[in-house]
Short mmCIF file of N, CA and C in Angstrom, two decimals:
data_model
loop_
_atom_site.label_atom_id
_atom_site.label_comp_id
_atom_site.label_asym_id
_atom_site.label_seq_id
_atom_site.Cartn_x
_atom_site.Cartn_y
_atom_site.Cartn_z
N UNK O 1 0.85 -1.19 0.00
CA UNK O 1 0.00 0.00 0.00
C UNK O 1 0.89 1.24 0.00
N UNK O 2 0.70 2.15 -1.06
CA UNK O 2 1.56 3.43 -0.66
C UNK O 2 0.58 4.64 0.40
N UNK O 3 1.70 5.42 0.16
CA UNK O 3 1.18 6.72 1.27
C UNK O 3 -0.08 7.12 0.79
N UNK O 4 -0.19 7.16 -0.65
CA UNK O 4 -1.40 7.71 -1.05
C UNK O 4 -2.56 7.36 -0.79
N UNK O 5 -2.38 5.89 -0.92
CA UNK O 5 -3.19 4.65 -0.54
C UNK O 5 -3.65 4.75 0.99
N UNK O 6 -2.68 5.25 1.80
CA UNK O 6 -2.96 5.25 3.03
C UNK O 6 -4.03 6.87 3.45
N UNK O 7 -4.16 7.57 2.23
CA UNK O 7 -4.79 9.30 3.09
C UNK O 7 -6.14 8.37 3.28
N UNK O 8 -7.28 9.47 4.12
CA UNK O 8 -8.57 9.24 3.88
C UNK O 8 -9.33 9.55 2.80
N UNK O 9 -9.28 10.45 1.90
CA UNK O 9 -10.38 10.54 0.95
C UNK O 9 -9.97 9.36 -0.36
N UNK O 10 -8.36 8.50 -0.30
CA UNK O 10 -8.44 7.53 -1.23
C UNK O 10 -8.83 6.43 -0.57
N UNK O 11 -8.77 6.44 0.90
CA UNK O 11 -9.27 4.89 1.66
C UNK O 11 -10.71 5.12 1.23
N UNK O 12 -11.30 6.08 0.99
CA UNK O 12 -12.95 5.93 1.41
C UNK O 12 -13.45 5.40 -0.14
N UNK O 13 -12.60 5.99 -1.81
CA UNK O 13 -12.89 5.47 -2.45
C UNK O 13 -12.56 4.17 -2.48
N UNK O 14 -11.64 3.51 -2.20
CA UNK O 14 -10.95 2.39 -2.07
C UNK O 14 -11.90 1.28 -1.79
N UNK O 15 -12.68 1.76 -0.41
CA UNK O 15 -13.54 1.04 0.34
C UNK O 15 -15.35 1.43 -0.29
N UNK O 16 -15.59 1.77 -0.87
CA UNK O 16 -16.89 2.27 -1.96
C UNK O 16 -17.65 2.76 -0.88
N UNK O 17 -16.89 3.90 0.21
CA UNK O 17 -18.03 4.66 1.00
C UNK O 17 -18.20 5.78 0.43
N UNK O 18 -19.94 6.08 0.17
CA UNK O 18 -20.09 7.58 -0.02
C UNK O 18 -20.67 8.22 1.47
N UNK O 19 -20.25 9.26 1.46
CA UNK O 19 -20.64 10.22 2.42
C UNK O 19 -22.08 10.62 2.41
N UNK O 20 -23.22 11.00 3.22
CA UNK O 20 -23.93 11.73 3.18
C UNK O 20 -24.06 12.86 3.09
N UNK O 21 -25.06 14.13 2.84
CA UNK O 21 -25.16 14.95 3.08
C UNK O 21 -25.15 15.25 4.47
N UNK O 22 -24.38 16.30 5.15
CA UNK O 22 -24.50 16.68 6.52
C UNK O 22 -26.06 17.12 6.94
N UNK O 23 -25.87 16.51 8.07
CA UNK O 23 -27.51 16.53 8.58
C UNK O 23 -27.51 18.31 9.31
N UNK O 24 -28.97 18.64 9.10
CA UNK O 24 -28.95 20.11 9.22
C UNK O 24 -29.63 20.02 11.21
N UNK O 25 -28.64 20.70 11.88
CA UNK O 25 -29.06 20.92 13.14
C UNK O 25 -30.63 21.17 13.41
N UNK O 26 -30.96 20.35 14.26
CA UNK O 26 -32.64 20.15 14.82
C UNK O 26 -33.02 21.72 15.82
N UNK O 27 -31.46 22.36 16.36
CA UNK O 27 -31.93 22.50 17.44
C UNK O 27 -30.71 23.96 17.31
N UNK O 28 -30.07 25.02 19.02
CA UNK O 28 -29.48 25.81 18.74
C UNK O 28 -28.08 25.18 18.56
N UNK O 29 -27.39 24.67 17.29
CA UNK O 29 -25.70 24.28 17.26
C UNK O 29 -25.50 24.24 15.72
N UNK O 30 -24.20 24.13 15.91
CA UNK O 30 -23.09 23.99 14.80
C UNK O 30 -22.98 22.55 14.46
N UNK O 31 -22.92 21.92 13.35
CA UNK O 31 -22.43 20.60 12.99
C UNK O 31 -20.71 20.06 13.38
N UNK O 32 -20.20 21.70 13.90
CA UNK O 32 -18.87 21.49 14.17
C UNK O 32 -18.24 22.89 14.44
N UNK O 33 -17.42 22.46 15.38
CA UNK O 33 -16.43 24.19 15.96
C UNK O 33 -15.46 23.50 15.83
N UNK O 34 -14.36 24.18 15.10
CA UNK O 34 -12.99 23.93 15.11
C UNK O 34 -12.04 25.13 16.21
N UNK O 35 -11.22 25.08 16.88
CA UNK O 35 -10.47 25.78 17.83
C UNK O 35 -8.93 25.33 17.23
N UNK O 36 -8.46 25.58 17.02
CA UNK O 36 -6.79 25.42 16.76
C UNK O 36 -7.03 24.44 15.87
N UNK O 37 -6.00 23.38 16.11
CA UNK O 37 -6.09 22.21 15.44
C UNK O 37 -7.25 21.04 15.95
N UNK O 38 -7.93 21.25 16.96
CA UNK O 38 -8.87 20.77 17.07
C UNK O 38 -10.09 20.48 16.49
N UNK O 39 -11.03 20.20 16.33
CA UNK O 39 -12.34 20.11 15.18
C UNK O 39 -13.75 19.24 16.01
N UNK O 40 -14.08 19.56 17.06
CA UNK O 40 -15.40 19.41 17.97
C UNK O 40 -16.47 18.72 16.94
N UNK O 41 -16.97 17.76 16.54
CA UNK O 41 -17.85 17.27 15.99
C UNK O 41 -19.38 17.17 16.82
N UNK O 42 -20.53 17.79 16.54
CA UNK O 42 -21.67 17.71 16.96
C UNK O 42 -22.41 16.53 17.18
N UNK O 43 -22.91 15.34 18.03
CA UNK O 43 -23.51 14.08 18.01
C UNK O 43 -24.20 14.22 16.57
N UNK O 44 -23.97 13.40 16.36
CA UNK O 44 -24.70 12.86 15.21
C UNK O 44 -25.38 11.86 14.99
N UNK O 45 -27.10 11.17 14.25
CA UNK O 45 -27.71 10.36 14.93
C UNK O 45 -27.82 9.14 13.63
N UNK O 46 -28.11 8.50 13.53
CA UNK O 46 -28.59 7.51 12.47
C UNK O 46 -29.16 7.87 11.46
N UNK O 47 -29.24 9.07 11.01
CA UNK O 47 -30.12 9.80 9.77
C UNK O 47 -29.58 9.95 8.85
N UNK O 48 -29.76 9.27 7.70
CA UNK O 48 -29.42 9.52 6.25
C UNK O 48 -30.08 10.37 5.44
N UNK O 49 -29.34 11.57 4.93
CA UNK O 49 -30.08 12.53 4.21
C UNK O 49 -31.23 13.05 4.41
N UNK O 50 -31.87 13.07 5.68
CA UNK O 50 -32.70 13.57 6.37
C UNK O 50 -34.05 12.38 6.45
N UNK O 51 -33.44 11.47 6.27
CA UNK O 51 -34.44 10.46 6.80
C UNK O 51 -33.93 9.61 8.34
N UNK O 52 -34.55 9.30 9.45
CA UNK O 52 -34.13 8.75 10.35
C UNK O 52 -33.81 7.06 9.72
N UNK O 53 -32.78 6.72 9.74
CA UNK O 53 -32.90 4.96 9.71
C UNK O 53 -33.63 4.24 10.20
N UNK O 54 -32.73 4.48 11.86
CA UNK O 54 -33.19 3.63 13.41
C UNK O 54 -33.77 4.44 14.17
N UNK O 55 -35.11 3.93 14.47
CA UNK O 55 -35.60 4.68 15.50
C UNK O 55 -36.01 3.71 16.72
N UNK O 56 -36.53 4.41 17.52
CA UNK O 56 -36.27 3.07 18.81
C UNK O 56 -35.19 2.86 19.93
N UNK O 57 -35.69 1.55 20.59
CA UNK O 57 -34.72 0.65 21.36
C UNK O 57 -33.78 0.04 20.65
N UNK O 58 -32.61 0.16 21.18
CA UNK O 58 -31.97 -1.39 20.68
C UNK O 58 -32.13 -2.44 22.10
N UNK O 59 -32.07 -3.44 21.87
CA UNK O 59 -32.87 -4.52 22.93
C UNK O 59 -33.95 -4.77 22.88
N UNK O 60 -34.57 -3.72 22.24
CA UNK O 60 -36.05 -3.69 22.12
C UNK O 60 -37.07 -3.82 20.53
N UNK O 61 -36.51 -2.98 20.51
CA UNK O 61 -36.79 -2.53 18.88
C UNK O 61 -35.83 -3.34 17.93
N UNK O 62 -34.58 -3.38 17.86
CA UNK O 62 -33.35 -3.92 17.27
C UNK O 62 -32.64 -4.59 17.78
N UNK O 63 -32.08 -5.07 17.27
CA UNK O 63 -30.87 -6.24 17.94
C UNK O 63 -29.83 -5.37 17.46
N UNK O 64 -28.45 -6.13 18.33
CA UNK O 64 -27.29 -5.74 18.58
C UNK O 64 -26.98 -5.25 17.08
N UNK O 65 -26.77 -6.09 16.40
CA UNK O 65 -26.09 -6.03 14.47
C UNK O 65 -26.75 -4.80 13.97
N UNK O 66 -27.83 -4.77 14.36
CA UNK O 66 -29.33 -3.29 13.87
C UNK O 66 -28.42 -2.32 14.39
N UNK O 67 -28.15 -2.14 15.65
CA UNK O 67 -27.80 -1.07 16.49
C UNK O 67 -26.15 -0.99 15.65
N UNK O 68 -25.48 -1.72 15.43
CA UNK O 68 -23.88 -1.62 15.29
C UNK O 68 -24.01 -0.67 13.71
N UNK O 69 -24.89 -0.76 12.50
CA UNK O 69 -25.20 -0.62 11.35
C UNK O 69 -25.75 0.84 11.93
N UNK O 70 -26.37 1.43 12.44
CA UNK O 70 -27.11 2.37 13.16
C UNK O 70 -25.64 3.33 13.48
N UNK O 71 -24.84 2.72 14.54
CA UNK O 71 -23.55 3.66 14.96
C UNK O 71 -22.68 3.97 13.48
N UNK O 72 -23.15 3.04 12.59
CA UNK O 72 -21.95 3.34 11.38
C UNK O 72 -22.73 4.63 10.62
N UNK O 73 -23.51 4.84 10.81
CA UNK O 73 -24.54 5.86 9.86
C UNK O 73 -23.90 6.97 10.67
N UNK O 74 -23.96 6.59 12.43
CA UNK O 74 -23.88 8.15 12.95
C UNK O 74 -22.48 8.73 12.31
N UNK O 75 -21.39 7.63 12.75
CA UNK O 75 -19.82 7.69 12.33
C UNK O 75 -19.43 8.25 10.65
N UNK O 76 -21.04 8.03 9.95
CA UNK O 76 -20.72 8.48 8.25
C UNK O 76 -20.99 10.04 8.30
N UNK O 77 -21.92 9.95 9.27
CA UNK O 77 -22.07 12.18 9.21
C UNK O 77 -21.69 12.81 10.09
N UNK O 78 -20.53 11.85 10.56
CA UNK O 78 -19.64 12.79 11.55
C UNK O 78 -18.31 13.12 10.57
N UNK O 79 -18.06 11.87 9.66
CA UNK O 79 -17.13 11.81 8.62
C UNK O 79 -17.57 12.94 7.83
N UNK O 80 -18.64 13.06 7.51
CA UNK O 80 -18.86 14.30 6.26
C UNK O 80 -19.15 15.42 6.79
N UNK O 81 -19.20 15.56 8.29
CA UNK O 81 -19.19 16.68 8.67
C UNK O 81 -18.06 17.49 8.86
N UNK O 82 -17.15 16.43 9.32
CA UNK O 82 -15.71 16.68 9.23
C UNK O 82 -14.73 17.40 8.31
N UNK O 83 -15.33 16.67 6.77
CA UNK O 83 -15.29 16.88 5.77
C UNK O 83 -15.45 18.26 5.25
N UNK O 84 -16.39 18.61 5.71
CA UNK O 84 -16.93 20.06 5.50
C UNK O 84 -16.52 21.26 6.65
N UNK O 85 -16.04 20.64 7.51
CA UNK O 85 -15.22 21.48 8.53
C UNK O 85 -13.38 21.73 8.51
N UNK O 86 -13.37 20.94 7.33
CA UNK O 86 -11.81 21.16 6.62
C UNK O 86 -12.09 21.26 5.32
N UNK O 87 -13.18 22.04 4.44
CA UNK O 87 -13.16 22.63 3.52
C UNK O 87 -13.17 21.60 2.21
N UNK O 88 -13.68 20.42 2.13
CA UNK O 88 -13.84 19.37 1.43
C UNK O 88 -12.64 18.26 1.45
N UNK O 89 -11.74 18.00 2.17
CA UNK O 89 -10.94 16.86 2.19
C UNK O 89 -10.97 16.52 3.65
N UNK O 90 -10.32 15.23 3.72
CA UNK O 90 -10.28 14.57 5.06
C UNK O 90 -8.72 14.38 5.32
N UNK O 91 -8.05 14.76 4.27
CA UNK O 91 -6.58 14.41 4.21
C UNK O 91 -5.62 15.29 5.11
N UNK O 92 -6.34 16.25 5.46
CA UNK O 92 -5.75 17.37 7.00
C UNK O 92 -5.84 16.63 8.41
N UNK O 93 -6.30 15.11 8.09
CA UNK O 93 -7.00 14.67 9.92
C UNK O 93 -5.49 14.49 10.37
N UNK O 94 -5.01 14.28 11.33
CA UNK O 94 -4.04 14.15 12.36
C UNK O 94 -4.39 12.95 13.00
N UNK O 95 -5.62 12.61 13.43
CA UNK O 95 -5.93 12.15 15.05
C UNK O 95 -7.31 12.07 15.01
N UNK O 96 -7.95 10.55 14.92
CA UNK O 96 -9.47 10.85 15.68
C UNK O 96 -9.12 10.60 16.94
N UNK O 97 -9.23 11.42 17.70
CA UNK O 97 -9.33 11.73 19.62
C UNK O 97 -9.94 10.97 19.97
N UNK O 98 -11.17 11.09 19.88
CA UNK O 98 -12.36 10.54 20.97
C UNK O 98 -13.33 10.44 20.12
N UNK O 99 -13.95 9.72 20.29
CA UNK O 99 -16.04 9.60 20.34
C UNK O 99 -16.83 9.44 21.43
N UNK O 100 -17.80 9.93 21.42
CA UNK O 100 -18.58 9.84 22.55
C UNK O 100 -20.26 8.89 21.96
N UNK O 101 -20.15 7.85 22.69
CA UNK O 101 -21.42 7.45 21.88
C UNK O 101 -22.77 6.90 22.60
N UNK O 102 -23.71 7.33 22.41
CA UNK O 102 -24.98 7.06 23.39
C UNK O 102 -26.16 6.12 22.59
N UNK O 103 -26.68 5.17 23.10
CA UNK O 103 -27.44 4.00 22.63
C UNK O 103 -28.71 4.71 23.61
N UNK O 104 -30.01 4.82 22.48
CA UNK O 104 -31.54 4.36 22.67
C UNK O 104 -31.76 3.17 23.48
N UNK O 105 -31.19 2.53 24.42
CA UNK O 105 -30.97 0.89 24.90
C UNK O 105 -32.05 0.60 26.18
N UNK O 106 -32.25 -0.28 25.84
CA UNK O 106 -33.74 -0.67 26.63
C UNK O 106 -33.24 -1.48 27.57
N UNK O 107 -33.30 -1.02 28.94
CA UNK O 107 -33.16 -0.73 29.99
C UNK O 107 -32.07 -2.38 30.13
N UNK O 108 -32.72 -3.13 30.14
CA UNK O 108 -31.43 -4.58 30.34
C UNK O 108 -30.91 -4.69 28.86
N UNK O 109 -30.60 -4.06 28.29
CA UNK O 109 -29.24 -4.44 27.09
C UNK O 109 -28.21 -3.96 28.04
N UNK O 110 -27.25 -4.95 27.23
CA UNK O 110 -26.08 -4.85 28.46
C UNK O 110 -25.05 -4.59 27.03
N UNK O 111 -24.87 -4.75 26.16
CA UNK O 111 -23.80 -4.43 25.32
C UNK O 111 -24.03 -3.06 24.32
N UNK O 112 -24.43 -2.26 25.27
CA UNK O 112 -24.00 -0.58 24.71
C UNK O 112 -22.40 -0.50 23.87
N UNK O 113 -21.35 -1.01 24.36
CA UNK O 113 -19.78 -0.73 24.28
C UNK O 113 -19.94 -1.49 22.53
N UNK O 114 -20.46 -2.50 22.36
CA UNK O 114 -20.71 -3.65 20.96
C UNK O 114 -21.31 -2.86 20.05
N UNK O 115 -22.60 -1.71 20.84
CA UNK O 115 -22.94 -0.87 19.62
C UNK O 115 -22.02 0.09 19.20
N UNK O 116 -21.45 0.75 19.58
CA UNK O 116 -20.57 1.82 19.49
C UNK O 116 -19.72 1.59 18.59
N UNK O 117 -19.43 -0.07 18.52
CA UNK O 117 -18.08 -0.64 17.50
C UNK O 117 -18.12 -0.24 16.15
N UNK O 118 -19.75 0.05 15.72
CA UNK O 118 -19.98 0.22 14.55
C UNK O 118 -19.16 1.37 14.11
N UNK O 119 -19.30 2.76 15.14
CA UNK O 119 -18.97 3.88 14.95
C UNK O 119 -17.40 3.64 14.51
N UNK O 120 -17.07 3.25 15.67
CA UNK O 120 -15.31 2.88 15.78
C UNK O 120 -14.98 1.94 14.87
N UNK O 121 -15.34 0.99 14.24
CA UNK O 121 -15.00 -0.30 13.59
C UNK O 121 -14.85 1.52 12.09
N UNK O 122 -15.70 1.75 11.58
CA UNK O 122 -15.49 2.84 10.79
C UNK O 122 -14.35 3.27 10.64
N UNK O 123 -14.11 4.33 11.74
CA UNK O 123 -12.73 5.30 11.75
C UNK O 123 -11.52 4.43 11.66
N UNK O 124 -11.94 3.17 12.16
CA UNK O 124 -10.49 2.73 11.68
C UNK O 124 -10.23 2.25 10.26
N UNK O 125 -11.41 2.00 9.74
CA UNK O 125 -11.66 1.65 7.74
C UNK O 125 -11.14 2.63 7.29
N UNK O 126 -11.57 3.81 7.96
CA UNK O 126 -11.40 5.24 6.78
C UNK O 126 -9.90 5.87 7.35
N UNK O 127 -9.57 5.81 8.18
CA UNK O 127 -8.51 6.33 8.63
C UNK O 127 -7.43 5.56 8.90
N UNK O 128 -7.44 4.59 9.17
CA UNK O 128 -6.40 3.50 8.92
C UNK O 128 -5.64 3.43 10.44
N UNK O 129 -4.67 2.44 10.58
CA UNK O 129 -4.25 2.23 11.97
C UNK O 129 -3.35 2.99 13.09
N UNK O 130 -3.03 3.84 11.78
CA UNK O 130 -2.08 5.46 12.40
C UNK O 130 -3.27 6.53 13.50
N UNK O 131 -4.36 6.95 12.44
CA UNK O 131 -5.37 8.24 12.78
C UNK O 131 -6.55 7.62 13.62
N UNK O 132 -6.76 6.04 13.17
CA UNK O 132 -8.53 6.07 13.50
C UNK O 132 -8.10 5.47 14.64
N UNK O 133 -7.61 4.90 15.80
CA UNK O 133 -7.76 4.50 16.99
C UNK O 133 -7.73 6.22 18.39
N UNK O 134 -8.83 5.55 19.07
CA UNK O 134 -9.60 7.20 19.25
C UNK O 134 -9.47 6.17 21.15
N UNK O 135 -9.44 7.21 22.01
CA UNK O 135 -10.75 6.93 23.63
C UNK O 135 -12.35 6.77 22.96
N UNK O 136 -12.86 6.93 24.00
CA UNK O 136 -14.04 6.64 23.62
C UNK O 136 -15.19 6.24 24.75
N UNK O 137 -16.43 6.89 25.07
CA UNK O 137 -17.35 6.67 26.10
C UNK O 137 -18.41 5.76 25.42
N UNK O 138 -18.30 4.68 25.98
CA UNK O 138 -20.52 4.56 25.53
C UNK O 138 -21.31 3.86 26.74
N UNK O 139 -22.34 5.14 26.15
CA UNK O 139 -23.80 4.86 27.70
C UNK O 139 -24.95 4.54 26.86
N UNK O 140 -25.50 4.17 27.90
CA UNK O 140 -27.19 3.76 27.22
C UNK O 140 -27.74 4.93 27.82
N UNK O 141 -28.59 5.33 27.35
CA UNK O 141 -29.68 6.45 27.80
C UNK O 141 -31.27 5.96 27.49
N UNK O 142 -32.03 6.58 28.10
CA UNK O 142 -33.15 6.89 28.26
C UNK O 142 -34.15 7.08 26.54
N UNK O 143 -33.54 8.03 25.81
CA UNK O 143 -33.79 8.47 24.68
C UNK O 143 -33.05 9.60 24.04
N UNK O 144 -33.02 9.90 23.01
CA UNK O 144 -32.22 10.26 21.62
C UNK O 144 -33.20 11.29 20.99
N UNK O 145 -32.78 12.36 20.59
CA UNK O 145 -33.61 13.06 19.37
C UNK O 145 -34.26 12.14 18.11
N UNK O 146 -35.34 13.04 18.39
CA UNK O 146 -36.11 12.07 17.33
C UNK O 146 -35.99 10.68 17.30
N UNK O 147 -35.83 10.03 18.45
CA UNK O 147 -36.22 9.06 18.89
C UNK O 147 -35.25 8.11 18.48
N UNK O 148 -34.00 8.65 17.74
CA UNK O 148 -32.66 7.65 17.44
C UNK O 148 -32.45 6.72 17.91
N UNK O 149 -32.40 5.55 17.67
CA UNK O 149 -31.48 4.11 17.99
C UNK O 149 -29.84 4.70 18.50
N UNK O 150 -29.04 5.39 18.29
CA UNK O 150 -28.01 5.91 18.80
C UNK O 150 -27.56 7.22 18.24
N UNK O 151 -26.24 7.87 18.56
CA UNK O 151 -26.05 8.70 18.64
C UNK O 151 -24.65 9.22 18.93
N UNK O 152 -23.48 9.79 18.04
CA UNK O 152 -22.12 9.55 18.26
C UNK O 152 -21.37 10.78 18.05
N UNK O 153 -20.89 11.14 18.91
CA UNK O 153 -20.15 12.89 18.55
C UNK O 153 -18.59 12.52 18.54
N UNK O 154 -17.59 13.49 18.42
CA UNK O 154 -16.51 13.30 18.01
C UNK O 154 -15.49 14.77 18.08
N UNK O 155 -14.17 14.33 18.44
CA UNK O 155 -12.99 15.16 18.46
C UNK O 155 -11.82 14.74 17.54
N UNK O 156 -11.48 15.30 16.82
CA UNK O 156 -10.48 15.29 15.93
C UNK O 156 -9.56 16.18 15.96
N UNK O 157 -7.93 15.37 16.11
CA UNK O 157 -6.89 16.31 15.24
C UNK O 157 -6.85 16.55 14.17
N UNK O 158 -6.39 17.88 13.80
CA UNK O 158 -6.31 18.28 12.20
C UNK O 158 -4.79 19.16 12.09
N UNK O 159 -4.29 19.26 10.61
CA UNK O 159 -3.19 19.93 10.37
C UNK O 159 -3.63 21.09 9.43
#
C-alpha cells in the first residue's frame, strides 16, 4: 500500500463509502467548531439525508447487528461533517481523539460498548491504523432526538 493509498479521501474510495449529506441541526448548534487544530464534531444520529434509519430501542426494537449498522450511519455524518469542517478533504485529519457514543438501549441491554463498534469499527476503515484509533465513552440512555437508535459525537486532530 503506498502513502497515497494510506490518506482518507483515497481509503474511502478504495472502500466504496459515499458520504452523506450533513444533517442540518434540529436544534441551537453547529455541525462542528474547530479551535486550533482541534475540530469538535456535533452528536450525530442515524439519519441519512434527512431520513431517520433507526428509530427506537436497541434490545427492544433492534438487535445488537441493527444497532452496530445504526452507529456506522452516525460515524458516516460525523465523517462528512468533518469533511466540511476542513473545507472538502479529510486528508488534513491528524488524530481521531475521541467519540462519545450514546445507545436508545432498553433498559437490560447490556452491550451498549458492541454498539458503538460500529462507529469505531469505521474510523479505523477510513482512517487507517495510524489516525482512526480514538478513547471513547458509551452509555445507554433513556432516549435520543427524534427518537434515534443511537447517537455519536466526536474530536479530531487536524493539520
Amino acid at each position: 500500500m503506498t502513502l497515497l493509498d494510506r490518506a482518507p479521501e483515497r481509503r474511502l474510495v478504495n472502500l466504496g463509502i459515499t458520504l452523506p449529506e450533513v444533517p442540518v441541526p434540529i436544534a441551537n448548534f453547529q455541525p462542528f467548531r474547530r479551535h486550533g487544530d482541534l475540530v469538535y464534531l456535533a452528536g450525530q444520529t442515524c439519519e441519512w439525508n434527512g431520513r431517520m434509519v433507526y428509530a427506537g430501542k436497541v434490545g427492544r426494537d433492534h438487535d445488537l447487528e441493527t444497532g452496530q449498522k445504526a452507529a456506522r450511519i452516525c460515524g458516516l455524518n460525523l465523517i462528512a461533517a468533518l469533511r466540511l469542517a476542513l473545507g472538502g478533504s479529510l486528508d488534513r485529519v491528524a488524530a481521531c481523539l475521541r467519540l462519545g457514543g450514546f445507545v436508545n438501549a432498553d433498559s437490560e441491554f447490556a452491550y451498549v460498548p458492541q454498539v458503538i463498534n460500529g462507529a469505531s469499527d469505521l474510523m479505523a476503515e477510513v482512517f487507517g491504523p495510524e489516525i482512526g484509533p480514538h478513547a471513547r465513552t458509551a452509555v445507554g440512555v433513556a432516549t435520543l432526538p427524534q427518537n434515534a437508535a443511537v447517537e455519536v459525537d466526536a474530536i479530531f486532530a487536524v493539520r
